[in-house]
């Protein structure tokens, strides 16, 4: 049991170190994937489009860097900026969303990339604290399992 806990502890430790070392590559990869999701955005309910809509509604943002990123997409030429960018869903018409100057007043202007990364970085202390707590419990479990093993080995029970 102690060996299994030690193995899990080492795997989590390696994952944390790799995540910390490659955090800039993770950001770059996220930005490129967000750009791809915008480029391939469509009305049908595929999971990438749903993820973009959820991010935009939840964080009150639009596009990758700003709302004008949508102007470079095929979706914009057909339907304008998506409804998920609207500040007020009742006040956004499709005509307003097709005109960038009108849309600027009705949609969130901030980009999602900065908001997602800043939200993740602001929550890192909470994640690190929880991870540290779990690691402490794992280490205590390893020590107690080793103590139990030692106790069982040292105390031979009489056969009846």
XYZ file of N, CA, C and O in Angstrom:
640
model
N 0.833 -1.197 0.000
C 0.000 0.000 0.000
C 0.873 1.255 0.000
O 0.579 2.216 -0.703
N 1.954 1.227 0.803
C 2.870 2.373 0.850
C 3.525 2.592 -0.507
O 3.706 3.740 -0.931
N 3.856 1.517 -1.189
C 4.481 1.643 -2.526
C 3.496 2.243 -3.522
O 3.874 3.082 -4.335
N 2.251 1.802 -3.459
C 1.236 2.339 -4.362
C 1.016 3.830 -4.101
O 0.966 4.632 -5.048
N 0.905 4.227 -2.838
C 0.753 5.646 -2.502
C 1.973 6.451 -2.943
O 1.840 7.582 -3.425
N 3.160 5.875 -2.784
C 4.391 6.560 -3.205
C 4.400 6.768 -4.713
O 4.805 7.827 -5.205
N 3.961 5.749 -5.447
C 3.903 5.853 -6.909
C 2.930 6.955 -7.335
O 3.253 7.783 -8.195
N 1.753 6.999 -6.724
C 0.767 8.035 -7.042
C 1.324 9.418 -6.686
O 1.185 10.370 -7.454
N 1.985 9.517 -5.535
C 2.580 10.784 -5.103
C 3.622 11.261 -6.117
O 3.644 12.431 -6.492
N 4.469 10.353 -6.582
C 5.505 10.728 -7.559
C 4.894 11.148 -8.898
O 5.367 12.099 -9.526
N 3.846 10.467 -9.330
C 3.191 10.824 -10.595
C 2.597 12.229 -10.496
O 2.750 13.051 -11.409
N 1.931 12.533 -9.393
C 1.344 13.858 -9.203
C 2.437 14.922 -9.125
O 2.309 16.009 -9.684
N 3.529 14.609 -8.433
C 4.647 15.543 -8.316
C 5.263 15.839 -9.681
O 5.510 17.004 -10.023
N 5.475 14.808 -10.481
C 6.033 15.002 -11.829
C 5.079 15.821 -12.690
O 5.508 16.727 -13.417
N 3.772 15.546 -12.596
C 2.784 16.306 -13.373
C 2.802 17.782 -12.984
O 2.723 18.658 -13.848
N 2.920 18.068 -11.692
C 2.959 19.466 -11.230
C 4.203 20.174 -11.737
O 4.142 21.315 -12.196
N 5.350 19.505 -11.683
C 6.603 20.107 -12.154
C 6.545 20.355 -13.661
O 6.921 21.432 -14.141
N 6.054 19.377 -14.409
C 5.950 19.527 -15.866
C 4.988 20.668 -16.211
O 5.266 21.480 -17.097
N 3.868 20.751 -15.506
C 2.918 21.845 -15.739
C 3.529 23.200 -15.455
O 3.295 24.166 -16.184
N 4.331 23.289 -14.400
C 4.971 24.561 -14.069
C 6.040 24.930 -15.096
O 6.120 26.070 -15.533
N 6.843 23.958 -15.504
C 7.932 24.217 -16.450
C 7.382 24.612 -17.822
O 7.903 25.518 -18.463
N 6.326 23.943 -18.252
C 5.802 24.178 -19.592
C 4.560 25.075 -19.603
O 3.762 25.027 -20.528
N 4.394 25.947 -18.603
C 3.195 26.774 -18.524
C 3.074 27.740 -19.707
O 1.965 28.022 -20.160
N 4.186 28.227 -20.241
C 4.115 29.155 -21.371
C 3.681 28.433 -22.639
O 2.920 28.986 -23.439
N 4.145 27.189 -22.807
C 3.724 26.400 -23.960
C 2.237 26.058 -23.857
O 1.529 26.023 -24.861
N 1.770 25.837 -22.628
C 0.356 25.547 -22.420
C -0.484 26.759 -22.815
O -1.516 26.625 -23.476
N -0.027 27.964 -22.442
C -0.746 29.190 -22.818
C -0.782 29.361 -24.334
O -1.823 29.682 -24.907
N 0.361 29.155 -24.977
C 0.434 29.302 -26.428
C -0.476 28.297 -27.114
O -1.189 28.635 -28.073
N -0.472 27.065 -26.617
C -1.322 26.021 -27.181
C -2.798 26.363 -26.977
O -3.617 26.167 -27.875
N -3.149 26.889 -25.808
C -4.534 27.282 -25.553
C -4.968 28.386 -26.512
O -6.069 28.348 -27.061
N -4.076 29.377 -26.711
C -4.416 30.485 -27.618
C -4.630 29.986 -29.046
O -5.590 30.380 -29.710
N -3.759 29.105 -29.518
C -3.917 28.600 -30.889
C -5.179 27.749 -31.017
O -5.877 27.817 -32.024
N -5.496 26.954 -29.982
C -6.725 26.154 -30.029
C -7.970 27.033 -29.964
O -8.981 26.720 -30.603
N -7.904 28.118 -29.214
C -9.037 29.056 -29.172
C -9.224 29.725 -30.531
O -10.359 29.899 -30.998
N -8.128 30.078 -31.187
C -8.213 30.640 -32.545
C -8.822 29.636 -33.512
O -9.644 29.999 -34.359
N -8.416 28.371 -33.399
C -8.987 27.324 -34.264
C -10.477 27.139 -33.989
O -11.264 26.949 -34.917
N -10.863 27.197 -32.729
C -12.278 27.042 -32.376
C -13.103 28.185 -32.957
O -14.222 27.958 -33.415
N -12.557 29.402 -32.953
C -13.262 30.532 -33.556
C -13.377 30.354 -35.064
O -14.428 30.609 -35.646
N -12.294 29.923 -35.680
C -12.295 29.745 -37.129
C -13.309 28.687 -37.559
O -14.001 28.842 -38.561
N -13.419 27.605 -36.761
C -14.322 26.504 -37.112
C -15.683 26.611 -36.444
O -16.465 25.669 -36.486
N -15.958 27.738 -35.820
C -17.223 27.927 -35.099
C -18.399 27.807 -36.049
O -18.359 28.311 -37.168
N -19.435 27.114 -35.592
C -20.654 27.029 -36.394
C -21.855 26.962 -35.474
O -21.738 26.869 -34.262
N -23.015 26.997 -36.053
C -24.240 27.035 -35.273
C -24.599 25.656 -34.729
O -25.222 25.534 -33.683
N -24.214 24.613 -35.436
C -24.534 23.272 -34.951
C -23.832 23.041 -33.624
O -22.771 23.599 -33.365
N -24.416 22.241 -32.813
C -23.949 22.088 -31.425
C -22.769 21.117 -31.336
O -22.880 20.055 -30.743
N -21.634 21.476 -31.914
C -20.446 20.660 -31.667
C -19.777 21.165 -30.395
O -20.022 22.282 -29.945
N -18.940 20.351 -29.792
C -18.422 20.677 -28.462
C -17.471 21.862 -28.462
O -17.386 22.576 -27.470
N -16.767 22.120 -29.559
C -15.863 23.271 -29.617
C -16.656 24.581 -29.630
O -16.310 25.540 -28.944
N -17.724 24.598 -30.407
C -18.571 25.789 -30.467
C -19.266 26.029 -29.130
O -19.377 27.171 -28.677
N -19.721 24.945 -28.496
C -20.346 25.077 -27.174
C -19.344 25.604 -26.148
O -19.696 26.417 -25.293
N -18.092 25.141 -26.244
C -17.055 25.608 -25.312
C -16.791 27.099 -25.507
O -16.660 27.844 -24.529
N -16.723 27.544 -26.757
C -16.510 28.969 -27.037
C -17.663 29.786 -26.473
O -17.455 30.807 -25.807
N -18.888 29.327 -26.707
C -20.065 30.048 -26.189
C -20.049 30.098 -24.665
O -20.339 31.142 -24.071
N -19.722 28.996 -24.034
C -19.695 28.951 -22.566
C -18.650 29.897 -22.002
O -18.916 30.631 -21.044
N -17.470 29.902 -22.602
C -16.402 30.804 -22.146
C -16.840 32.256 -22.308
O -16.683 33.068 -21.396
N -17.417 32.581 -23.460
C -17.820 33.969 -23.721
C -18.938 34.425 -22.793
O -18.914 35.545 -22.288
N -19.908 33.556 -22.528
C -21.008 33.929 -21.623
C -20.524 34.045 -20.182
O -20.891 34.966 -19.466
N -19.712 33.090 -19.746
C -19.289 33.036 -18.348
C -18.339 34.166 -17.990
O -18.495 34.818 -16.957
N -17.358 34.416 -18.848
C -16.334 35.420 -18.543
C -16.653 36.794 -19.126
O -15.868 37.728 -18.964
N -17.785 36.914 -19.806
C -18.197 38.192 -20.419
C -17.080 38.723 -21.325
O -16.585 39.837 -21.146
N -16.725 37.897 -22.293
C -15.674 38.268 -23.242
C -16.135 37.889 -24.643
O -17.184 37.266 -24.811
N -15.327 38.264 -25.640
C -15.694 37.988 -27.027
C -14.434 37.882 -27.866
O -13.602 38.792 -27.866
N -14.272 36.784 -28.571
C -13.098 36.580 -29.409
C -11.891 36.148 -28.608
O -11.981 35.862 -27.412
N -10.741 36.113 -29.249
C -9.509 35.712 -28.573
C -8.866 36.935 -27.923
O -8.736 37.010 -26.705
N -8.475 37.914 -28.738
C -7.880 39.149 -28.200
C -8.946 40.214 -27.941
O -8.868 40.942 -26.966
N -9.936 40.301 -28.858
C -11.091 41.183 -28.679
C -12.189 40.760 -29.655
O -12.013 39.811 -30.410
N -13.290 41.467 -29.633
C -14.456 41.068 -30.436
C -14.180 41.094 -31.940
O -14.823 40.385 -32.713
N -13.209 41.895 -32.374
C -12.940 42.005 -33.818
C -12.312 40.740 -34.400
O -12.232 40.602 -35.624
N -11.895 39.814 -33.560
C -11.374 38.532 -34.073
C -12.442 37.780 -34.860
O -12.119 37.006 -35.760
N -13.702 38.011 -34.530
C -14.780 37.319 -35.233
C -14.906 37.768 -36.685
O -15.398 37.024 -37.522
N -14.446 38.990 -36.991
C -14.563 39.506 -38.356
C -13.756 38.686 -39.357
O -14.041 38.708 -40.551
N -12.766 37.938 -38.877
C -11.919 37.130 -39.761
C -12.470 35.729 -39.977
O -11.867 34.925 -40.667
N -13.621 35.427 -39.409
C -14.162 34.071 -39.503
C -15.236 33.963 -40.575
O -15.850 34.955 -40.972
N -15.464 32.734 -41.016
C -16.511 32.470 -41.995
C -17.888 32.674 -41.368
O -18.830 33.112 -42.034
N -17.996 32.377 -40.089
C -19.267 32.552 -39.381
C -19.716 34.018 -39.423
O -20.890 34.298 -39.591
N -18.765 34.945 -39.293
C -19.107 36.376 -39.299
C -19.713 36.788 -40.630
O -20.663 37.572 -40.664
N -19.187 36.293 -41.743
C -19.722 36.666 -43.053
C -21.161 36.175 -43.226
O -21.951 36.791 -43.940
N -21.508 35.057 -42.565
C -22.860 34.517 -42.699
C -23.830 35.111 -41.683
O -24.937 35.491 -42.033
N -23.405 35.191 -40.402
C -24.353 35.547 -39.347
C -23.876 36.639 -38.407
O -24.588 37.012 -37.484
N -22.663 37.116 -38.566
C -22.145 38.151 -37.678
C -21.473 37.562 -36.450
O -21.071 36.415 -36.428
N -21.380 38.358 -35.416
C -20.783 37.908 -34.154
C -21.804 37.025 -33.436
O -23.000 37.317 -33.469
N -21.381 35.958 -32.768
C -22.333 35.064 -32.089
C -23.098 35.750 -30.959
O -22.615 36.706 -30.349
N -24.275 35.235 -30.676
C -25.123 35.763 -29.607
C -24.459 35.652 -28.232
O -24.764 36.428 -27.340
N -23.555 34.711 -28.070
C -22.915 34.521 -26.763
C -22.027 35.704 -26.378
O -21.640 35.841 -25.222
N -21.730 36.584 -27.328
C -20.930 37.781 -27.046
C -21.774 38.950 -26.552
O -21.229 39.945 -26.072
N -23.069 38.848 -26.676
C -23.952 39.978 -26.354
C -23.972 40.290 -24.862
O -24.054 39.390 -24.032
N -23.944 41.591 -24.551
C -24.089 42.025 -23.158
C -25.506 41.752 -22.682
O -25.726 41.309 -21.567
N -26.476 42.056 -23.534
C -27.886 41.841 -23.223
C -28.486 41.052 -24.387
O -28.576 41.562 -25.501
N -28.920 39.826 -24.130
C -29.423 38.948 -25.194
C -30.648 39.533 -25.905
O -30.836 39.313 -27.090
N -31.463 40.301 -25.184
C -32.681 40.871 -25.779
C -32.386 42.045 -26.705
O -33.190 42.385 -27.562
N -31.222 42.675 -26.534
C -30.890 43.891 -27.273
C -30.030 43.610 -28.503
O -29.664 44.527 -29.207
N -29.691 42.359 -28.770
C -28.814 42.020 -29.892
C -29.617 41.457 -31.058
O -30.180 40.375 -30.958
N -29.636 42.184 -32.142
C -30.264 41.647 -33.350
C -29.162 41.168 -34.292
O -28.004 41.554 -34.171
N -29.545 40.307 -35.226
C -28.557 39.766 -36.155
C -27.957 40.880 -37.020
O -26.779 40.850 -37.351
N -28.742 41.895 -37.332
C -28.245 43.031 -38.114
C -27.167 43.806 -37.357
O -26.163 44.223 -37.939
N -27.385 43.999 -36.056
C -26.382 44.690 -35.239
C -25.094 43.879 -35.155
O -23.997 44.437 -35.155
N -25.232 42.558 -35.068
C -24.060 41.699 -34.912
C -23.259 41.565 -36.203
O -22.091 41.191 -36.170
N -23.880 41.893 -37.342
C -23.152 41.852 -38.613
C -22.387 43.140 -38.882
O -21.483 43.162 -39.705
N -22.753 44.227 -38.193
C -22.090 45.521 -38.371
C -21.128 45.754 -37.205
O -21.558 45.963 -36.071
N -19.803 45.724 -37.468
C -18.830 45.852 -36.374
C -18.948 47.136 -35.567
O -18.731 47.132 -34.359
N -19.329 48.230 -36.193
C -19.436 49.487 -35.441
C -20.627 49.464 -34.476
O -20.527 49.968 -33.355
N -21.745 48.873 -34.896
C -22.895 48.744 -33.996
C -22.634 47.667 -32.940
O -23.036 47.791 -31.789
N -21.975 46.601 -33.373
C -21.724 45.477 -32.472
C -20.825 45.879 -31.313
O -20.973 45.368 -30.200
N -19.924 46.814 -31.554
C -18.995 47.245 -30.498
C -19.740 47.736 -29.260
O -19.294 47.565 -28.137
N -20.902 48.351 -29.470
C -21.691 48.880 -28.359
C -22.534 47.810 -27.663
O -22.956 47.996 -26.532
N -22.759 46.678 -28.359
C -23.684 45.674 -27.833
C -23.026 44.392 -27.361
O -23.670 43.566 -26.719
N -21.745 44.201 -27.682
C -21.063 42.963 -27.277
C -19.931 43.278 -26.296
O -19.517 44.430 -26.159
N -19.450 42.238 -25.645
C -18.279 42.383 -24.778
C -17.075 42.642 -25.666
O -16.853 41.934 -26.642
N -16.286 43.651 -25.348
C -15.154 44.004 -26.213
C -13.861 43.312 -25.802
O -12.944 43.192 -26.603
N -13.765 42.850 -24.562
C -12.529 42.207 -24.108
C -12.403 40.806 -24.696
O -13.392 40.096 -24.862
N -11.164 40.419 -24.971
C -10.894 39.089 -25.489
C -10.893 38.035 -24.396
O -10.669 38.324 -23.214
N -11.137 36.804 -24.787
C -11.255 35.711 -23.816
C -9.902 35.159 -23.378
O -9.780 34.653 -22.264
N -8.888 35.233 -24.219
C -7.598 34.636 -23.869
C -7.029 35.241 -22.600
O -6.657 34.525 -21.665
N -6.990 36.555 -22.541
C -6.442 37.214 -21.355
C -7.285 36.906 -20.117
O -6.758 36.655 -19.039
N -8.603 36.919 -20.266
C -9.482 36.654 -19.122
C -9.346 35.220 -18.621
O -9.326 34.983 -17.408
N -9.245 34.254 -19.536
C -9.095 32.851 -19.115
C -7.769 32.652 -18.397
O -7.717 32.056 -17.315
N -6.682 33.166 -18.981
C -5.366 32.960 -18.364
C -5.256 33.707 -17.037
O -4.690 33.178 -16.080
N -5.806 34.909 -16.953
C -5.731 35.636 -15.680
C -6.604 34.977 -14.620
O -6.232 34.940 -13.444
N -7.749 34.422 -15.013
C -8.594 33.692 -14.061
C -7.876 32.448 -13.558
O -7.885 32.159 -12.356
N -7.236 31.729 -14.468
C -6.486 30.536 -14.058
C -5.343 30.903 -13.125
O -5.117 30.231 -12.108
N -4.613 31.956 -13.440
C -3.484 32.354 -12.602
C -3.949 32.856 -11.245
O -3.277 32.632 -10.238
N -5.098 33.506 -11.182
C -5.589 33.987 -9.893
C -6.058 32.838 -9.005
O -6.029 32.949 -7.781
N -6.472 31.736 -9.600
C -6.927 30.574 -8.833
C -5.793 29.589 -8.532
O -6.012 28.594 -7.847
N -4.595 29.857 -9.023
C -3.476 28.929 -8.818
C -3.123 28.752 -7.348
O -2.728 27.668 -6.933
N -3.252 29.798 -6.549
C -2.918 29.663 -5.128
C -3.876 28.701 -4.441
O -3.468 27.912 -3.586
N -5.145 28.729 -4.824
C -6.124 27.800 -4.254
C -5.792 26.370 -4.681
O -5.789 25.442 -3.865
N -5.499 26.186 -5.968
C -5.152 24.855 -6.480
C -3.878 24.349 -5.811
O -3.800 23.178 -5.408
N -2.887 25.210 -5.666
C -1.633 24.805 -5.022
C -1.867 24.427 -3.561
O -1.304 23.440 -3.067
N -2.697 25.179 -2.856
C -2.991 24.876 -1.456
C -3.695 23.535 -1.293
O -3.338 22.732 -0.423
N -4.685 23.283 -2.133
C -5.398 22.007 -2.087
C -4.455 20.861 -2.437
O -4.459 19.815 -1.781
N -3.624 21.052 -3.454
C -2.663 20.018 -3.855
C -1.668 19.734 -2.738
O -1.327 18.575 -2.478
N -1.204 20.782 -2.072
C -0.275 20.605 -0.955
C -0.938 19.823 0.178
O -0.330 18.939 0.782
N -2.190 20.126 0.467
C -2.923 19.402 1.502
C -3.078 17.930 1.172
O -2.869 17.061 2.030
N -3.434 17.629 -0.073
C -3.565 16.235 -0.501
C -2.215 15.529 -0.419
O -2.127 14.377 0.025
N -1.139 16.217 -0.815
C 0.197 15.621 -0.757
C 0.584 15.308 0.685
O 1.194 14.258 0.956
N 0.232 16.188 1.618
C 0.529 15.929 3.032
C -0.195 14.686 3.519
O 0.396 13.844 4.213
N -1.465 14.545 3.151
C -2.215 13.353 3.549
C -1.622 12.093 2.921
O -1.578 11.039 3.558
N -1.163 12.185 1.686
C -0.522 11.033 1.052
C 0.764 10.657 1.787
O 1.018 9.481 2.017
N 1.568 11.663 2.134
C 2.813 11.378 2.854
C 2.532 10.763 4.224
O 3.224 9.828 4.648
N 1.517 11.257 4.920
C 1.138 10.678 6.212
C 0.695 9.224 6.017
O 1.070 8.339 6.799
N -0.070 8.971 4.971
C -0.498 7.601 4.664
C 0.673 6.689 4.367
O 0.690 5.526 4.791
N 1.671 7.200 3.648
C 2.861 6.403 3.336
C 3.606 6.046 4.620
O 3.984 4.897 4.841
N 3.809 7.048 5.476
C 4.526 6.819 6.741
C 3.768 5.831 7.615
O 4.357 4.891 8.173
N 2.460 6.004 7.747
C 1.673 5.091 8.580
C 1.641 3.673 8.007
O 1.686 2.693 8.766
N 1.587 3.535 6.700
C 1.618 2.208 6.081
C 2.960 1.526 6.335
O 3.012 0.316 6.617
N 4.037 2.288 6.261
C 5.364 1.723 6.554
C 5.471 1.323 8.030
O 6.025 0.263 8.357
N 4.935 2.155 8.930
C 4.945 1.830 10.364
C 4.136 0.567 10.633
O 4.565 -0.306 11.417
N 2.987 0.430 10.025
C 2.159 -0.757 10.197
C 2.876 -1.999 9.679
O 2.867 -3.045 10.326
N 3.503 -1.877 8.531
C 4.256 -2.998 7.975
C 5.388 -3.412 8.908
O 5.610 -4.607 9.147
N 6.092 -2.444 9.444
C 7.187 -2.720 10.379
C 6.662 -3.382 11.651
O 7.255 -4.320 12.161
N 5.545 -2.908 12.149
C 4.949 -3.449 13.370
C 4.523 -4.901 13.161
O 4.750 -5.758 14.003
N 3.918 -5.175 12.011
C 3.476 -6.545 11.715
C 4.679 -7.469 11.572
O 4.677 -8.609 12.050
N 5.741 -6.989 10.938
C 6.940 -7.793 10.746
C 7.633 -8.087 12.082
O 8.093 -9.207 12.322
N 7.708 -7.128 12.976
C 8.420 -7.280 14.248
C 7.649 -8.129 15.252
O 8.240 -8.807 16.087
N 6.344 -8.094 15.212
C 5.538 -8.821 16.184
C 4.989 -10.086 15.554
O 3.984 -10.063 14.849
N 5.651 -11.174 15.789
C 5.169 -12.452 15.286
C 4.101 -12.970 16.233
O 4.302 -13.031 17.431
N 2.960 -13.294 15.716
C 1.872 -13.766 16.538
C 2.018 -15.268 16.767
O 2.523 -16.005 15.937
N 1.578 -15.739 17.957
C 1.639 -17.145 18.278
C 0.590 -17.891 17.489
O -0.528 -17.424 17.315
N 0.973 -19.044 17.028
C 0.031 -19.899 16.330
C -0.772 -20.657 17.375
O -0.225 -21.194 18.338
N -2.059 -20.739 17.252
C -2.917 -21.444 18.222
C -3.215 -22.833 17.749
O -3.336 -23.186 16.653
